[in-house]
mmCIF file of C-alpha atoms in Angstrom:
data_model
loop_
_atom_site.group_PDB
_atom_site.id
_atom_site.type_symbol
_atom_site.label_atom_id
_atom_site.label_comp_id
_atom_site.label_asym_id
_atom_site.label_seq_id
_atom_site.Cartn_x
_atom_site.Cartn_y
_atom_site.Cartn_z
ATOM 1 C CA MET S 1 81.765 119.595 35.746
ATOM 2 C CA ALA S 2 81.168 116.377 33.896
ATOM 3 C CA ARG S 3 81.670 116.442 30.146
ATOM 4 C CA ILE S 4 80.223 114.308 27.358
ATOM 5 C CA LEU S 5 82.991 113.488 24.899
ATOM 6 C CA GLY S 6 80.854 111.667 22.362
ATOM 7 C CA GLY S 7 78.700 108.664 21.735
ATOM 8 C CA ILE S 8 78.659 105.210 20.197
ATOM 9 C CA GLY S 9 75.804 103.351 18.530
ATOM 10 C CA THR S 10 76.432 99.636 18.157
ATOM 11 C CA SER S 11 74.651 96.356 17.524
ATOM 12 C CA HIS S 12 74.698 93.898 20.376
ATOM 13 C CA VAL S 13 74.190 90.481 18.719
ATOM 14 C CA PRO S 14 75.538 87.786 21.048
ATOM 15 C CA THR S 15 77.796 86.440 18.282
ATOM 16 C CA ILE S 16 79.887 89.654 18.467
ATOM 17 C CA GLY S 17 80.933 88.659 21.994
ATOM 18 C CA VAL S 18 81.387 85.022 20.967
ATOM 19 C CA ALA S 19 83.645 86.051 18.063
ATOM 20 C CA TYR S 20 85.736 88.060 20.557
ATOM 21 C CA ASP S 21 85.886 85.243 23.107
ATOM 22 C CA LYS S 22 86.921 82.744 20.425
ATOM 23 C CA GLY S 23 89.598 85.094 19.071
ATOM 24 C CA LYS S 24 88.229 85.268 15.526
ATOM 25 C CA ARG S 25 89.967 88.537 14.610
ATOM 26 C CA SER S 26 91.795 86.971 11.672
ATOM 27 C CA ASP S 27 88.953 84.671 10.576
ATOM 28 C CA PRO S 28 87.917 86.111 7.182
ATOM 29 C CA ASP S 29 84.231 85.708 8.101
ATOM 30 C CA TRP S 30 84.716 87.960 11.146
ATOM 31 C CA ALA S 31 87.647 90.224 10.210
ATOM 32 C CA PRO S 32 85.400 92.957 8.718
ATOM 33 C CA LEU S 33 83.541 93.171 12.045
ATOM 34 C CA PHE S 34 86.713 93.448 14.126
ATOM 35 C CA ALA S 35 88.165 96.016 11.725
ATOM 36 C CA GLY S 36 85.024 98.117 12.111
ATOM 37 C CA TYR S 37 85.552 98.408 15.859
ATOM 38 C CA GLU S 38 89.277 99.266 15.716
ATOM 39 C CA PRO S 39 88.809 103.040 15.237
ATOM 40 C CA VAL S 40 86.309 103.033 18.132
ATOM 41 C CA GLN S 41 88.781 101.252 20.405
ATOM 42 C CA ALA S 42 91.561 103.667 19.370
ATOM 43 C CA TRP S 43 89.326 106.692 20.011
ATOM 44 C CA LEU S 44 88.399 105.458 23.493
ATOM 45 C CA ALA S 45 92.026 104.636 24.288
ATOM 46 C CA LYS S 46 92.950 108.213 23.325
ATOM 47 C CA LYS S 47 90.014 109.943 25.071
ATOM 48 C CA GLN S 48 90.193 107.828 28.242
ATOM 49 C CA PRO S 49 86.592 108.306 29.409
ATOM 50 C CA ASP S 50 85.925 107.650 33.076
ATOM 51 C CA VAL S 51 82.373 106.358 32.543
ATOM 52 C CA LEU S 52 80.345 104.810 29.731
ATOM 53 C CA VAL S 53 76.618 105.439 30.101
ATOM 54 C CA PHE S 54 74.780 102.566 28.376
ATOM 55 C CA PHE S 55 71.270 102.540 26.914
ATOM 56 C CA TYR S 56 70.691 98.823 26.343
ATOM 57 C CA ASN S 57 68.038 96.189 26.634
ATOM 58 C CA ASP S 58 67.929 93.104 28.780
ATOM 59 C CA HIS S 59 66.780 89.937 26.953
ATOM 60 C CA ALA S 60 64.473 88.450 29.602
ATOM 61 C CA THR S 61 67.658 87.400 31.344
ATOM 62 C CA THR S 62 67.821 89.507 34.498
ATOM 63 C CA PHE S 63 64.317 90.935 34.284
ATOM 64 C CA PHE S 64 61.305 88.665 33.709
ATOM 65 C CA PHE S 65 57.787 89.388 32.543
ATOM 66 C CA ASP S 66 56.378 89.177 36.073
ATOM 67 C CA HIS S 67 57.748 92.752 36.267
ATOM 68 C CA TYR S 68 59.368 94.099 33.141
ATOM 69 C CA PRO S 69 60.558 97.683 33.633
ATOM 70 C CA THR S 70 60.122 100.229 30.838
ATOM 71 C CA PHE S 71 63.186 102.236 31.928
ATOM 72 C CA ALA S 72 65.487 101.035 34.708
ATOM 73 C CA LEU S 73 68.797 102.442 35.961
ATOM 74 C CA GLY S 74 71.615 100.409 37.566
ATOM 75 C CA VAL S 75 72.972 102.284 40.569
ATOM 76 C CA SER S 76 75.312 99.758 42.235
ATOM 77 C CA GLU S 77 79.066 99.449 42.641
ATOM 78 C CA SER S 78 79.254 96.356 40.470
ATOM 79 C CA PHE S 79 77.247 94.361 37.917
ATOM 80 C CA PRO S 80 77.844 90.624 37.487
ATOM 81 C CA ILE S 81 77.922 89.046 34.005
ATOM 82 C CA ALA S 82 74.617 87.244 33.445
ATOM 83 C CA ASP S 83 74.208 83.511 32.843
ATOM 84 C CA GLU S 84 72.145 83.249 29.636
ATOM 85 C CA GLY S 85 71.915 79.472 29.540
ATOM 86 C CA MET S 86 75.560 78.396 29.228
ATOM 87 C CA GLY S 87 77.142 80.051 32.236
ATOM 88 C CA PRO S 88 78.477 83.629 32.220
ATOM 89 C CA ARG S 89 81.219 84.802 29.795
ATOM 90 C CA ALA S 90 84.698 84.702 31.303
ATOM 91 C CA ILE S 91 85.025 88.469 31.685
ATOM 92 C CA PRO S 92 85.226 90.475 34.922
ATOM 93 C CA PRO S 93 82.077 91.936 36.478
ATOM 94 C CA LEU S 94 81.398 95.480 35.310
ATOM 95 C CA LYS S 95 82.182 98.326 37.672
ATOM 96 C CA GLY S 96 79.433 100.847 38.297
ATOM 97 C CA HIS S 97 79.612 104.494 39.309
ATOM 98 C CA PRO S 98 77.083 104.724 42.169
ATOM 99 C CA ALA S 99 77.551 108.472 42.821
ATOM 100 C CA LEU S 100 76.896 109.410 39.190
ATOM 101 C CA ALA S 101 74.065 106.891 38.962
ATOM 102 C CA ARG S 102 72.342 108.310 42.055
ATOM 103 C CA HIS S 103 72.701 111.801 40.636
ATOM 104 C CA LEU S 104 71.147 110.521 37.382
ATOM 105 C CA ALA S 105 68.225 108.990 39.306
ATOM 106 C CA GLU S 106 67.573 112.236 41.192
ATOM 107 C CA SER S 107 67.937 114.426 38.152
ATOM 108 C CA LEU S 108 65.782 112.202 35.893
ATOM 109 C CA ILE S 109 62.999 111.851 38.453
ATOM 110 C CA ASN S 110 62.957 115.580 39.219
ATOM 111 C CA ASP S 111 62.843 116.076 35.454
ATOM 112 C CA GLU S 112 59.667 113.915 35.335
ATOM 113 C CA PHE S 113 61.394 110.771 34.014
ATOM 114 C CA ASP S 114 60.245 108.370 36.733
ATOM 115 C CA ILE S 115 62.836 105.659 36.163
ATOM 116 C CA SER S 116 63.122 102.438 38.230
ATOM 117 C CA VAL S 117 66.425 101.751 39.909
ATOM 118 C CA TRP S 118 68.175 98.434 40.543
ATOM 119 C CA GLN S 119 71.298 97.243 42.309
ATOM 120 C CA ASP S 120 73.616 94.251 41.980
ATOM 121 C CA LEU S 121 71.658 92.617 39.145
ATOM 122 C CA ALA S 122 73.536 91.031 36.265
ATOM 123 C CA VAL S 123 73.866 92.564 32.807
ATOM 124 C CA ASP S 124 73.554 90.426 29.691
ATOM 125 C CA HIS S 125 74.897 90.605 26.144
ATOM 126 C CA GLY S 126 72.894 93.795 25.533
ATOM 127 C CA VAL S 127 75.796 95.546 27.315
ATOM 128 C CA HIS S 128 78.856 93.365 27.067
ATOM 129 C CA SER S 129 78.647 91.676 23.647
ATOM 130 C CA PRO S 130 79.809 94.817 21.833
ATOM 131 C CA LEU S 131 81.728 96.248 24.800
ATOM 132 C CA THR S 132 84.639 93.828 24.603
ATOM 133 C CA MET S 133 85.214 94.889 20.984
ATOM 134 C CA PHE S 134 86.167 98.446 21.968
ATOM 135 C CA TRP S 135 86.944 98.381 25.725
ATOM 136 C CA PRO S 136 89.051 95.266 26.263
ATOM 137 C CA PRO S 137 88.798 94.004 29.866
ATOM 138 C CA ALA S 138 92.442 92.978 30.326
ATOM 139 C CA PRO S 139 93.448 92.806 33.093
ATOM 140 C CA ASP S 140 90.311 94.680 34.161
ATOM 141 C CA TRP S 141 87.828 97.133 32.615
ATOM 142 C CA PRO S 142 89.429 100.512 31.820
ATOM 143 C CA GLY S 143 86.608 102.407 33.571
ATOM 144 C CA ARG S 144 83.098 102.350 34.960
ATOM 145 C CA ILE S 145 79.649 102.059 33.455
ATOM 146 C CA VAL S 146 76.149 103.271 34.247
ATOM 147 C CA PRO S 147 73.567 100.986 32.619
ATOM 148 C CA ILE S 148 70.093 102.216 31.639
ATOM 149 C CA GLU S 149 67.775 99.364 30.611
ATOM 150 C CA ILE S 150 64.971 99.966 28.102
ATOM 151 C CA ASN S 151 62.133 97.541 27.411
ATOM 152 C CA VAL S 152 62.140 96.703 23.725
ATOM 153 C CA LEU S 153 60.807 93.158 24.220
ATOM 154 C CA GLN S 154 57.239 93.352 25.484
ATOM 155 C CA HIS S 155 54.885 95.778 23.719
ATOM 156 C CA PRO S 156 53.888 98.437 24.607
ATOM 157 C CA ILE S 157 57.507 99.579 24.533
ATOM 158 C CA PRO S 158 58.440 103.263 24.924
ATOM 159 C CA THR S 159 58.003 105.361 21.779
ATOM 160 C CA PRO S 160 60.982 106.458 19.689
ATOM 161 C CA LEU S 161 60.246 110.060 20.712
ATOM 162 C CA ARG S 162 60.200 109.138 24.414
ATOM 163 C CA CYS S 163 63.564 107.457 24.069
ATOM 164 C CA PHE S 164 65.004 110.543 22.360
ATOM 165 C CA LYS S 165 63.607 112.663 25.201
ATOM 166 C CA LEU S 166 65.145 110.283 27.734
ATOM 167 C CA GLY S 167 68.459 110.974 26.045
ATOM 168 C CA LEU S 168 67.892 114.715 26.373
ATOM 169 C CA ALA S 169 67.098 114.293 30.081
ATOM 170 C CA VAL S 170 70.167 112.119 30.604
ATOM 171 C CA ARG S 171 72.244 114.832 28.930
ATOM 172 C CA ARG S 172 70.897 117.455 31.350
ATOM 173 C CA ALA S 173 71.627 115.133 34.252
ATOM 174 C CA LEU S 174 75.187 114.308 33.166
ATOM 175 C CA LEU S 175 76.154 117.917 32.432
ATOM 176 C CA SER S 176 74.929 118.984 35.894
ATOM 177 C CA TYR S 177 77.148 116.470 37.703
ATOM 178 C CA PRO S 178 79.699 118.513 39.666
ATOM 179 C CA GLU S 179 82.685 116.165 39.423
ATOM 180 C CA ASP S 180 85.037 116.529 36.484
ATOM 181 C CA LEU S 181 84.183 113.259 34.737
ATOM 182 C CA LYS S 182 84.718 112.350 31.085
ATOM 183 C CA ILE S 183 81.664 110.487 29.805
ATOM 184 C CA VAL S 184 80.781 108.614 26.603
ATOM 185 C CA VAL S 185 77.174 107.645 25.935
ATOM 186 C CA ILE S 186 76.349 104.365 24.200
ATOM 187 C CA GLY S 187 73.198 102.977 22.614
ATOM 188 C CA THR S 188 73.132 99.312 21.652
ATOM 189 C CA GLY S 189 70.885 97.149 19.444
ATOM 190 C CA GLY S 190 69.733 96.738 15.838
ATOM 191 C CA LEU S 191 70.054 97.249 13.048
ATOM 192 C CA SER S 192 67.524 95.416 10.857
ATOM 193 C CA HIS S 193 66.588 91.914 12.008
ATOM 194 C CA GLN S 194 63.577 89.800 12.860
ATOM 195 C CA LEU S 195 63.675 86.760 15.120
ATOM 196 C CA ASN S 196 60.160 85.308 14.821
ATOM 197 C CA GLY S 197 57.679 83.934 12.313
ATOM 198 C CA SER S 198 58.240 83.120 8.643
ATOM 199 C CA ARG S 199 59.525 86.706 8.174
ATOM 200 C CA ALA S 200 62.491 85.791 10.438
ATOM 201 C CA GLY S 201 65.804 86.593 8.796
ATOM 202 C CA PHE S 202 64.392 89.778 7.288
ATOM 203 C CA ASN S 203 66.953 92.513 6.618
ATOM 204 C CA ASN S 204 66.822 95.863 4.835
ATOM 205 C CA GLU S 205 70.223 97.261 3.992
ATOM 206 C CA LYS S 206 68.752 100.337 2.309
ATOM 207 C CA TRP S 207 66.843 101.288 5.461
ATOM 208 C CA ASP S 208 69.858 100.511 7.684
ATOM 209 C CA LYS S 209 72.030 102.924 5.676
ATOM 210 C CA GLN S 210 69.281 105.566 5.814
ATOM 211 C CA PHE S 211 69.032 105.096 9.595
ATOM 212 C CA LEU S 212 72.821 105.506 9.965
ATOM 213 C CA ASP S 213 72.581 108.751 8.003
ATOM 214 C CA LEU S 214 69.542 110.140 9.823
ATOM 215 C CA ILE S 215 70.774 109.294 13.336
ATOM 216 C CA ALA S 216 73.657 111.696 12.706
ATOM 217 C CA ARG S 217 71.951 114.361 10.597
ATOM 218 C CA ASN S 218 68.287 114.396 11.543
ATOM 219 C CA PRO S 219 67.471 112.261 14.595
ATOM 220 C CA LYS S 220 64.213 114.162 15.122
ATOM 221 C CA LYS S 221 62.885 112.598 11.945
ATOM 222 C CA LEU S 222 63.655 109.154 13.390
ATOM 223 C CA ALA S 223 62.076 110.154 16.714
ATOM 224 C CA ALA S 224 58.860 111.101 14.940
ATOM 225 C CA MET S 225 58.391 107.643 13.426
ATOM 226 C CA ARG S 226 56.123 104.989 14.946
ATOM 227 C CA HIS S 227 57.112 101.469 16.024
ATOM 228 C CA ALA S 228 55.055 100.081 13.148
ATOM 229 C CA ASP S 229 57.391 101.960 10.776
ATOM 230 C CA TYR S 230 60.512 100.539 12.427
ATOM 231 C CA ILE S 231 59.064 97.027 12.329
ATOM 232 C CA ARG S 232 57.990 97.281 8.674
ATOM 233 C CA LEU S 233 61.371 98.731 7.628
ATOM 234 C CA GLY S 234 63.735 96.911 9.949
ATOM 235 C CA GLY S 235 61.916 93.846 11.341
ATOM 236 C CA THR S 236 60.367 93.294 14.784
ATOM 237 C CA GLU S 237 63.760 93.429 16.524
ATOM 238 C CA GLY S 238 64.746 96.495 14.492
ATOM 239 C CA ALA S 239 62.754 98.302 17.194
ATOM 240 C CA GLU S 240 65.959 98.115 19.241
ATOM 241 C CA GLU S 241 67.117 101.149 17.294
ATOM 242 C CA ILE S 242 65.257 103.362 19.745
ATOM 243 C CA MET S 243 68.240 102.873 22.078
ATOM 244 C CA TRP S 244 70.433 104.615 19.488
ATOM 245 C CA LEU S 245 67.919 107.476 19.620
ATOM 246 C CA ALA S 246 68.361 107.751 23.403
ATOM 247 C CA MET S 247 72.141 107.909 22.875
ATOM 248 C CA ARG S 248 71.758 110.554 20.160
ATOM 249 C CA GLY S 249 69.440 112.590 22.394
ATOM 250 C CA ALA S 250 72.209 112.683 25.016
ATOM 251 C CA LEU S 251 74.590 114.265 22.470
ATOM 252 C CA SER S 252 74.474 117.838 21.222
ATOM 253 C CA PRO S 253 72.977 118.483 17.776
ATOM 254 C CA ARG S 254 76.516 119.417 16.688
ATOM 255 C CA ALA S 255 78.036 116.034 17.564
ATOM 256 C CA LYS S 256 79.713 114.666 14.444
ATOM 257 C CA LYS S 257 79.758 111.089 13.185
ATOM 258 C CA ILE S 258 83.463 110.383 12.659
ATOM 259 C CA HIS S 259 83.320 106.653 11.887
ATOM 260 C CA GLN S 260 80.885 103.938 10.954
ATOM 261 C CA ASN S 261 80.954 100.273 9.962
ATOM 262 C CA TYR S 262 78.211 98.082 8.551
ATOM 263 C CA TYR S 263 78.397 94.286 8.236
ATOM 264 C CA LEU S 264 75.510 91.943 7.446
ATOM 265 C CA PRO S 265 76.847 88.406 7.568
ATOM 266 C CA MET S 266 73.944 86.366 8.881
ATOM 267 C CA THR S 267 70.633 87.359 10.524
ATOM 268 C CA THR S 268 71.316 90.758 12.114
ATOM 269 C CA ALA S 269 72.839 93.806 10.477
ATOM 270 C CA MET S 270 75.857 94.614 12.656
ATOM 271 C CA ALA S 271 76.660 98.308 12.711
ATOM 272 C CA VAL S 272 78.795 100.651 14.787
ATOM 273 C CA ALA S 273 78.879 104.441 14.607
ATOM 274 C CA LEU S 274 81.127 106.784 16.560
ATOM 275 C CA PHE S 275 80.114 110.370 17.328
ATOM 276 C CA GLU S 276 82.356 113.098 18.673
ATOM 277 C CA GLU S 277 81.336 116.305 20.400
ATOM 278 C CA PRO S 278 83.033 119.530 19.268
ATOM 279 C CA VAL S 279 85.593 120.893 21.730
ATOM 280 C CA GLU S 280 84.146 124.087 23.198
ATOM 281 C CA LYS S 281 87.288 125.916 24.286
ATOM 282 C CA ALA S 282 86.234 129.386 23.083
ATOM 283 C CA VAL S 283 82.761 129.142 24.583
ATOM 284 C CA LYS S 284 84.154 127.999 27.922
ATOM 285 C CA ALA S 285 86.625 130.873 28.104
ATOM 286 C CA ALA S 286 83.841 133.386 27.408
ATOM 287 C CA LYS S 287 81.519 131.870 30.016
ATOM 288 C CA ARG S 288 83.917 131.807 32.914
ATOM 289 C CA PRO S 289 84.040 135.541 33.810
ATOM 290 C CA LYS S 290 80.251 135.788 33.542
ATOM 291 C CA MET S 291 79.826 132.924 35.999
ATOM 292 C CA ALA S 292 82.335 134.500 38.335
ATOM 293 C CA LYS S 293 80.413 137.791 38.193
ATOM 294 C CA ARG S 294 77.164 135.971 38.934
ATOM 295 C CA ALA S 295 78.812 134.208 41.868
ATOM 296 C CA ARG S 296 80.096 137.539 43.251
ATOM 297 C CA ARG S 297 76.652 139.049 42.847
ATOM 298 C CA SER S 298 74.964 136.181 44.680
ATOM 299 C CA ARG S 299 77.545 136.391 47.455
ATOM 300 C CA ALA S 300 76.897 140.107 47.756
ATOM 301 C CA ALA S 301 73.148 139.470 47.859
ATOM 302 C CA ALA S 302 73.634 136.934 50.609
ATOM 303 C CA MET N 1 44.783 98.835 19.883
ATOM 304 C CA ASN N 2 48.269 100.313 20.355
ATOM 305 C CA GLY N 3 48.445 103.175 17.853
ATOM 306 C CA GLN N 4 52.223 102.758 17.633
ATOM 307 C CA LEU N 5 51.698 99.303 16.161
ATOM 308 C CA LYS N 6 48.877 99.994 13.709
ATOM 309 C CA GLY N 7 49.713 98.262 10.447
ATOM 310 C CA VAL N 8 51.885 95.516 11.943
ATOM 311 C CA GLU N 9 48.898 93.157 11.780
ATOM 312 C CA ASN N 10 49.213 93.285 7.963
ATOM 313 C CA LEU N 11 52.836 92.040 8.006
ATOM 314 C CA GLU N 12 52.953 88.370 7.140
ATOM 315 C CA GLY N 13 54.873 85.907 9.261
ATOM 316 C CA THR N 14 55.255 88.221 12.242
ATOM 317 C CA HIS N 15 54.409 87.351 15.858
ATOM 318 C CA LEU N 16 54.647 90.416 18.005
ATOM 319 C CA PHE N 17 55.387 89.782 21.679
ATOM 320 C CA ASP N 18 52.824 91.923 23.501
ATOM 321 C CA LEU N 19 50.998 91.781 26.812
ATOM 322 C CA ALA N 20 48.407 89.333 25.466
ATOM 323 C CA ALA N 21 51.130 86.880 24.306
ATOM 324 C CA SER N 22 53.025 87.449 27.528
ATOM 325 C CA ALA N 23 49.970 86.643 29.661
ATOM 326 C CA ARG N 24 49.084 83.572 27.558
ATOM 327 C CA ALA N 25 52.571 82.088 27.814
ATOM 328 C CA LEU N 26 53.665 83.381 31.231
ATOM 329 C CA ARG N 27 54.044 79.904 32.782
ATOM 330 C CA LEU N 28 55.999 78.587 29.815
ATOM 331 C CA ASN N 29 58.201 81.697 29.667
ATOM 332 C CA ARG N 30 58.839 81.421 33.412
ATOM 333 C CA PHE N 31 60.019 77.850 32.920
ATOM 334 C CA LEU N 32 62.325 78.944 30.075
ATOM 335 C CA HIS N 33 63.633 81.828 32.166
ATOM 336 C CA GLY N 34 64.536 79.251 34.839
ATOM 337 C CA LEU N 35 67.137 77.838 32.423
ATOM 338 C CA THR N 36 69.396 80.744 33.446
ATOM 339 C CA VAL N 37 69.613 79.178 36.927
ATOM 340 C CA PRO N 38 72.205 76.332 37.001
ATOM 341 C CA ALA N 39 70.210 74.042 39.337
ATOM 342 C CA LYS N 40 67.024 74.333 37.255
ATOM 343 C CA ARG N 41 68.984 73.939 34.054
ATOM 344 C CA ASP N 42 70.660 70.781 35.342
ATOM 345 C CA LEU N 43 67.355 69.310 36.373
ATOM 346 C CA PHE N 44 65.950 69.962 32.879
ATOM 347 C CA LYS N 45 68.977 68.311 31.297
ATOM 348 C CA GLN N 46 68.902 65.263 33.546
ATOM 349 C CA ASN N 47 65.178 64.793 34.060
ATOM 350 C CA PRO N 48 63.027 66.941 31.777
ATOM 351 C CA ASP N 49 59.758 65.469 33.071
ATOM 352 C CA ALA N 50 60.636 66.441 36.638
ATOM 353 C CA ALA N 51 61.505 69.966 35.458
ATOM 354 C CA PHE N 52 58.177 70.204 33.561
ATOM 355 C CA GLU N 53 56.343 68.964 36.637
ATOM 356 C CA GLN N 54 58.070 71.498 38.875
ATOM 357 C CA ALA N 55 57.011 74.299 36.476
ATOM 358 C CA SER N 56 53.438 72.858 36.216
ATOM 359 C CA LEU N 57 53.606 72.953 32.410
ATOM 360 C CA SER N 58 50.553 71.756 30.469
ATOM 361 C CA ALA N 59 50.770 68.657 28.271
ATOM 362 C CA GLU N 60 51.029 70.804 25.131
ATOM 363 C CA GLU N 61 53.698 73.044 26.685
ATOM 364 C CA ARG N 62 55.722 69.931 27.581
ATOM 365 C CA ARG N 63 55.347 68.572 24.043
ATOM 366 C CA MET N 64 56.510 71.814 22.400
ATOM 367 C CA VAL N 65 59.597 72.028 24.628
ATOM 368 C CA ARG N 66 60.418 68.312 24.343
ATOM 369 C CA ASP N 67 60.097 68.364 20.538
ATOM 370 C CA LEU N 68 61.832 71.773 20.230
ATOM 371 C CA ASP N 69 58.844 72.774 18.115
ATOM 372 C CA TRP N 70 60.112 76.312 17.519
ATOM 373 C CA VAL N 71 57.221 77.311 15.266
ATOM 374 C CA ALA N 72 54.571 76.227 17.770
ATOM 375 C CA LEU N 73 56.492 77.757 20.679
ATOM 376 C CA ILE N 74 56.766 81.212 19.108
ATOM 377 C CA ARG N 75 53.113 81.102 17.973
ATOM 378 C CA TYR N 76 52.074 80.144 21.503
ATOM 379 C CA GLY N 77 53.730 83.256 22.913
ATOM 380 C CA ALA N 78 57.228 82.181 23.954
ATOM 381 C CA SER N 79 59.649 85.110 23.888
ATOM 382 C CA PHE N 80 62.331 84.549 21.268
ATOM 383 C CA PHE N 81 64.945 85.566 23.824
ATOM 384 C CA LEU N 82 63.850 82.756 26.116
ATOM 385 C CA LEU N 83 63.794 80.275 23.232
ATOM 386 C CA GLU N 84 67.361 81.436 22.608
ATOM 387 C CA LYS N 85 68.222 80.218 26.137
ATOM 388 C CA LEU N 86 66.522 76.884 25.456
ATOM 389 C CA GLY N 87 68.598 76.697 22.259
ATOM 390 C CA ARG N 88 71.832 77.254 24.209
ATOM 391 C CA VAL N 89 70.941 74.518 26.684
ATOM 392 C CA LYS N 90 70.031 72.053 23.906
ATOM 393 C CA GLY N 91 72.975 72.992 21.660
ATOM 394 C CA VAL N 92 70.755 74.504 18.935
ATOM 395 C CA SER N 93 72.122 77.667 17.299
ATOM 396 C CA ASN N 94 70.089 80.782 16.445
ATOM 397 C CA PRO N 95 70.426 80.194 12.677
ATOM 398 C CA GLU N 96 68.854 76.740 13.196
ATOM 399 C CA ILE N 97 65.923 78.277 15.102
ATOM 400 C CA ILE N 98 65.500 81.008 12.472
ATOM 401 C CA ALA N 99 65.574 78.378 9.686
ATOM 402 C CA ALA N 100 62.831 76.446 11.519
ATOM 403 C CA PHE N 101 60.674 79.622 11.741
ATOM 404 C CA ARG N 102 61.067 80.013 7.970
ATOM 405 C CA GLY N 103 60.221 76.395 7.286
ATOM 406 C CA GLU N 104 63.704 75.786 5.897
ATOM 407 C CA THR N 105 66.548 73.427 6.707
ATOM 408 C CA LEU N 106 69.690 75.052 8.129
ATOM 409 C CA ASP N 107 71.466 74.570 4.775
ATOM 410 C CA GLU N 108 68.620 76.222 2.868
ATOM 411 C CA PHE N 109 68.670 79.164 5.250
ATOM 412 C CA LEU N 110 72.450 79.563 5.099
ATOM 413 C CA LYS N 111 72.240 79.748 1.293
ATOM 414 C CA THR N 112 70.233 82.931 1.686
ATOM 415 C CA ARG N 113 72.969 84.530 3.857
ATOM 416 C CA ARG N 114 76.030 86.516 2.782
ATOM 417 C CA VAL N 115 78.540 84.864 5.132
ATOM 418 C CA PRO N 116 77.243 81.400 6.015
ATOM 419 C CA GLY N 117 80.348 80.725 8.113
ATOM 420 C CA ALA N 118 79.719 83.624 10.496
ATOM 421 C CA ARG N 119 77.782 81.769 13.155
#
């Protein structure tokens, strides 16, 4: 059966990808950001997940307002890198996992999450700006991704609670996938920032730190808040934090935050947090005989 | 009224992108979205008037894009993330656009930031 090893919450500001592409690791203005991703990269290199499931938002790049999906799942073999006005970044196209993605679509829809599905469309910096910091694509990506797009651009956007519930449903779907896959779930966006009006440039470090604490300890409290609260506390684009809630919903309540970094150089608070699931060796050993007994019983009944 | 957003109307200097803004500025946003397509982007770079004509932009829409009037564009209902694409095509950085929203020069804005070089 598929297993969820842990999760990652990360900002997805385009400049994170630009700093990577321009090799700014030793530039003092960027070094604290690179350093913050090193433990995440090391953890992934050690755990070797097969698939990263991404909750992210498109930035009116691939999807346009003539039809802007609330939740949309990428089910194809490959996802090109989007052109956002200057040509695509020079990184390989992302590899999908169609079998897992189809299973997710079936499971989510049967679980009353009527998600749209898409194939072959490009993904923008909402996925790959942070990705290169912890999953370097040289010579090619170390594994596959399943992207789940969430509308955080055009209100009405899904509620924080709905996004948390989406995470719970994605967890049920992933854990019911029969193949032995190792999966890490990722939520991108935030933290505090606003990109419009005279309030543009707004940040709130106190709220950001509180969010980083609550997302680990008490995500239900975050899920119960309204968008107006997120916007007041974290700016209009702080609403992106609902994608962290989807990620957190896909983890068990016992998942532990083992690393975090916070860096606020310019307009957007750049954060990354790494969560690890407890290893359930004892539980597994206890469950096995019971399942075998049940299987014998059902065979006998048949 | 969207109950999730109650109270946002009291926040100063905030333009929420909702269905009303999206409907009002659909034609303009569609033009800006076209900048992700190399042929349309090249046309805009080489012959902006022809690109405006192709997108049937109004006189005011043309003026706002030509003048890079960021404040008017965002008030009109342009999505920031599409203005970001216009910025990339015109060589204008996000901090410059943010400074314009705030009514500041880039230098004034950078003085309010912790790491002015990180852009």
